[in-house]
Short mmCIF file of C-alpha atoms in Angstrom, two decimals:
data_model
loop_
_atom_site.label_atom_id
_atom_site.label_comp_id
_atom_site.label_asym_id
_atom_site.label_seq_id
_atom_site.Cartn_x
_atom_site.Cartn_y
_atom_site.Cartn_z
CA GLU A 1 -0.01 -0.01 -0.04
CA TYR A 2 2.78 2.41 0.96
CA LEU A 3 4.74 1.53 -2.15
CA PHE A 4 1.68 2.18 -4.28
CA ILE A 5 1.23 5.60 -2.78
CA TYR A 6 4.94 6.22 -3.29
CA THR A 7 4.71 5.44 -7.01
CA ILE A 8 1.75 7.78 -7.39
CA LEU A 9 3.74 10.56 -5.72
CA MET A 10 6.56 9.78 -8.03
CA GLY A 11 4.27 10.35 -10.95
CA ILE A 12 2.92 13.58 -9.58
CA SER A 13 6.36 14.92 -8.86
CA SER A 14 7.93 13.47 -11.99
CA VAL A 15 10.12 16.01 -13.67
CA LYS A 16 12.29 16.18 -16.81
CA ASN A 17 15.46 15.94 -14.74
CA LYS A 18 16.58 12.34 -15.11
CA LYS A 19 18.74 12.51 -12.01
CA VAL A 20 15.70 13.43 -9.79
CA ASN A 21 13.65 10.60 -11.33
CA LYS A 22 16.52 8.09 -10.69
CA ILE A 23 16.76 9.23 -7.06
CA LEU A 24 13.02 8.71 -6.62
CA MET A 25 13.16 5.31 -8.27
CA GLY A 26 16.07 4.37 -6.01
CA GLY A 27 13.97 5.17 -3.01
CA PHE A 28 11.18 2.92 -4.25
CA PHE A 29 13.56 -0.04 -4.79
CA ILE A 30 15.28 0.42 -1.43
CA ALA A 31 11.96 0.33 0.33
CA ALA A 32 10.80 -2.61 -1.78
CA PHE A 33 14.02 -4.50 -0.85
CA ILE A 34 13.53 -3.84 2.91
CA ILE A 35 9.97 -5.18 2.79
CA ALA A 36 10.89 -8.28 0.74
CA ALA A 37 14.11 -9.16 2.62
CA PHE A 38 12.88 -8.79 6.16
CA ARG A 39 9.47 -10.31 5.83
CA ASP A 40 8.14 -12.90 8.16
CA VAL A 41 8.18 -16.49 7.12
CA SER A 42 4.36 -16.35 6.98
CA VAL A 43 4.39 -13.73 4.19
CA GLY A 44 4.15 -15.45 0.79
CA ASN A 45 2.60 -18.75 -0.15
CA ASP A 46 5.89 -20.50 -0.81
CA THR A 47 8.17 -18.70 1.70
CA LEU A 48 7.72 -21.36 4.36
CA GLU A 49 8.69 -24.17 1.93
CA TYR A 50 11.84 -22.32 0.88
CA VAL A 51 12.75 -21.64 4.50
CA ARG A 52 12.10 -25.34 5.43
CA SER A 53 14.40 -26.34 2.57
CA PHE A 54 17.07 -23.85 3.67
CA ASN A 55 16.97 -25.24 7.22
CA ASN A 56 17.51 -28.80 5.96
CA ILE A 57 20.44 -27.83 3.84
CA ASN A 58 24.02 -27.90 5.24
CA GLY A 59 27.17 -26.00 4.26
CA ILE A 60 28.98 -26.12 0.93
CA SER A 61 31.04 -29.16 2.07
CA GLN A 62 27.86 -31.17 2.02
CA LEU A 63 26.74 -29.95 -1.43
CA HIS A 64 26.32 -33.45 -2.90
CA ASN A 65 24.10 -34.56 0.00
CA ASN A 66 22.13 -31.21 -0.22
CA ILE A 67 21.34 -31.94 -3.85
CA GLN A 68 20.01 -35.39 -2.92
CA ILE A 69 17.69 -34.16 -0.15
CA THR A 70 15.96 -31.41 -2.10
CA ARG A 71 13.94 -31.25 -5.34
CA PHE A 72 15.31 -27.88 -6.33
CA GLU A 73 17.81 -27.15 -9.16
CA TYR A 74 21.54 -27.33 -8.65
CA GLY A 75 22.16 -23.63 -8.84
CA TYR A 76 19.57 -22.89 -6.18
CA VAL A 77 20.88 -25.59 -3.88
CA PHE A 78 24.46 -24.29 -4.43
CA LEU A 79 23.33 -20.72 -3.39
CA ASN A 80 21.65 -22.20 -0.29
CA SER A 81 24.71 -24.16 0.54
CA ILE A 82 27.08 -21.14 0.32
CA ILE A 83 24.81 -19.01 2.54
CA LYS A 84 24.34 -21.88 5.06
CA THR A 85 28.14 -22.17 5.34
CA PHE A 86 28.13 -18.77 7.02
CA THR A 87 24.75 -18.44 8.66
CA ASP A 88 21.59 -20.27 9.65
CA ASN A 89 19.53 -17.11 9.28
CA TYR A 90 17.04 -17.56 6.56
CA THR A 91 16.62 -13.77 6.22
CA ILE A 92 20.04 -13.64 4.56
CA LEU A 93 18.79 -15.94 1.86
CA LEU A 94 15.73 -13.80 1.25
CA ALA A 95 17.88 -10.66 1.24
CA VAL A 96 20.35 -12.00 -1.31
CA ILE A 97 17.65 -13.13 -3.73
CA SER A 98 15.53 -10.02 -3.26
CA ALA A 99 18.57 -7.84 -3.81
CA PHE A 100 19.51 -9.64 -7.02
CA TYR A 101 15.99 -9.56 -8.42
CA LEU A 102 15.22 -5.97 -7.61
CA TYR A 103 18.68 -4.86 -8.66
CA SER A 104 18.17 -6.53 -12.13
CA VAL A 105 14.78 -4.79 -12.55
CA TRP A 106 16.21 -1.42 -11.42
CA ARG A 107 19.07 -1.85 -13.82
CA PHE A 108 16.76 -2.80 -16.68
CA ILE A 109 14.48 0.16 -16.14
CA ASN A 110 17.38 2.56 -15.65
CA LYS A 111 19.03 1.41 -18.79
CA TYR A 112 16.18 1.04 -21.22
CA SER A 113 13.07 2.79 -20.06
CA GLU A 114 11.92 6.08 -21.64
CA SER A 115 9.75 6.77 -18.59
CA ILE A 116 11.36 5.63 -15.36
CA TRP A 117 8.25 6.49 -13.30
CA LEU A 118 5.86 4.63 -15.55
CA SER A 119 8.01 1.50 -15.69
CA THR A 120 8.33 1.48 -11.92
CA PHE A 121 4.58 1.97 -11.49
CA LEU A 122 3.91 -0.94 -13.94
CA PHE A 123 6.42 -3.12 -12.21
CA TYR A 124 4.45 -2.72 -9.00
CA ILE A 125 0.87 -2.44 -10.18
CA LEU A 126 1.09 -5.48 -12.53
CA GLY A 127 2.24 -7.68 -9.65
CA ASN A 128 5.82 -8.28 -10.75
CA TYR A 129 7.21 -7.02 -7.50
CA PHE A 130 5.18 -9.53 -5.53
CA LEU A 131 6.74 -12.47 -7.34
CA ILE A 132 9.66 -12.22 -4.92
CA PHE A 133 7.29 -13.14 -2.07
CA ASN A 134 6.54 -16.53 -3.64
CA LEU A 135 8.71 -17.49 -6.59
CA LEU A 136 12.29 -17.23 -5.40
CA ARG A 137 13.90 -19.47 -8.05
CA GLN A 138 11.82 -17.96 -10.86
CA CYS A 139 12.88 -14.50 -9.77
CA ILE A 140 16.47 -15.46 -9.98
CA ALA A 141 15.95 -16.84 -13.46
CA ILE A 142 14.07 -13.60 -14.46
CA SER A 143 17.01 -11.60 -13.17
CA PHE A 144 19.45 -13.52 -15.44
CA PHE A 145 17.16 -13.01 -18.43
CA LEU A 146 16.90 -9.22 -17.89
CA ILE A 147 20.72 -9.14 -17.83
CA ALA A 148 20.82 -11.40 -20.96
CA ILE A 149 18.74 -8.86 -22.92
CA ASP A 150 21.91 -6.77 -23.14
CA PHE A 151 23.51 -9.56 -25.14
CA ILE A 152 20.52 -9.73 -27.55
CA ILE A 153 20.83 -6.05 -28.26
CA GLU A 154 24.62 -6.20 -28.52
CA LYS A 155 24.48 -9.26 -30.73
CA LYS A 156 26.50 -11.60 -28.49
CA PRO A 157 24.86 -15.02 -28.83
CA ILE A 158 27.44 -16.94 -26.85
CA LYS A 159 27.13 -14.68 -23.80
CA TYR A 160 23.31 -14.82 -24.13
CA VAL A 161 23.30 -18.67 -24.19
CA ILE A 162 25.71 -18.89 -21.20
CA THR A 163 23.51 -16.46 -19.17
CA ILE A 164 20.27 -18.39 -19.98
CA ILE A 165 22.05 -21.69 -19.01
CA PHE A 166 22.91 -20.03 -15.61
CA ALA A 167 19.19 -19.10 -15.34
CA SER A 168 18.16 -22.73 -15.95
CA LEU A 169 20.27 -23.80 -13.01
CA PHE A 170 17.79 -21.99 -10.82
CA HIS A 171 14.67 -22.81 -12.76
CA ILE A 172 14.84 -25.43 -15.57
CA THR A 173 12.05 -23.95 -17.61
CA SER A 174 14.37 -21.01 -18.39
CA ILE A 175 15.82 -23.20 -21.07
CA ILE A 176 12.89 -22.26 -23.35
CA LEU A 177 14.36 -18.77 -23.51
CA LEU A 178 17.30 -19.91 -25.63
CA PRO A 179 15.49 -19.32 -28.98
CA VAL A 180 14.60 -15.75 -28.01
CA TYR A 181 17.92 -14.50 -29.33
CA PHE A 182 17.10 -15.68 -32.80
CA ILE A 183 13.50 -14.44 -32.69
CA ARG A 184 14.75 -10.86 -32.72
CA ARG A 185 15.76 -11.45 -36.40
CA TRP A 186 12.21 -12.34 -37.50
CA ASN A 187 9.87 -10.06 -39.29
CA VAL A 188 6.77 -10.20 -37.10
CA ASN A 189 3.60 -11.00 -39.06
CA TYR A 190 0.60 -13.25 -38.53
CA LYS A 191 2.44 -16.33 -39.85
CA VAL A 192 5.18 -15.85 -37.28
CA ILE A 193 2.66 -15.28 -34.54
CA MET A 194 0.67 -18.39 -35.51
CA GLY A 195 3.84 -20.48 -35.77
CA TYR A 196 5.01 -19.26 -32.34
CA PHE A 197 1.51 -20.06 -30.91
CA ILE A 198 1.59 -23.62 -32.36
CA VAL A 199 5.11 -24.30 -31.08
CA THR A 200 4.20 -22.92 -27.66
CA LEU A 201 1.04 -25.09 -27.53
CA ILE A 202 3.07 -28.24 -28.50
CA GLY A 203 5.61 -27.28 -25.85
CA ILE A 204 2.91 -27.06 -23.16
CA ILE A 205 1.40 -30.40 -24.14
CA GLU A 206 4.74 -32.27 -24.34
CA PHE A 207 6.45 -30.24 -21.65
CA ASP A 208 7.48 -33.14 -19.47
CA ASN A 209 8.95 -35.11 -22.38
CA ILE A 210 10.81 -32.07 -23.71
CA ILE A 211 12.33 -31.25 -20.32
CA ASN A 212 13.44 -34.93 -19.86
CA ILE A 213 15.17 -34.79 -23.23
CA ILE A 214 16.87 -31.50 -22.44
CA ILE A 215 18.05 -32.84 -19.02
CA LYS A 216 19.53 -35.90 -20.65
CA ILE A 217 21.37 -33.77 -23.24
CA LEU A 218 22.71 -31.41 -20.61
#
């Protein structure tokens, strides 16, 4: 509620001075980080499950065993194991992930948005901010993708692929983002849209089989 009011005030006080807009945006993201990082375990549908998993995981020396006792992807387990090596406080885990997610969004808006206020407002009002309260692994994957967009624009396919592979280590479905680099070369028309729709539909129907094949290949 307070963040919503803040974004409205941002819009009202929005000026042409980019430095002022960036300062206001920085205030929003700092407040958003504090709320997300220091929330109670009861806030968020999946927070309790992530905290329970974190409590069951040991330090990095037990990485192999940690992978065996959890259903989560290797990258996420590795991150938990590193943090658990130094502290048992789950708030540190939430803070690290929240910081990475919000930083990547802040960076993306700051770098590409023509209207910093509007982008910040949409980030909040469309519910993207609240993802961090439930979908920790997905938020990490989203963060990597936002960074990878740089490599699409700069035409660096190898760096893009590597970054998406890193994203898939935190949420395996990120692997479907690999073709995005090549989609940018397409001329968008109804045939392309229909083709993409058909491929997506097939992907949804055959999702389990496709993922199993990708896992075997990797």
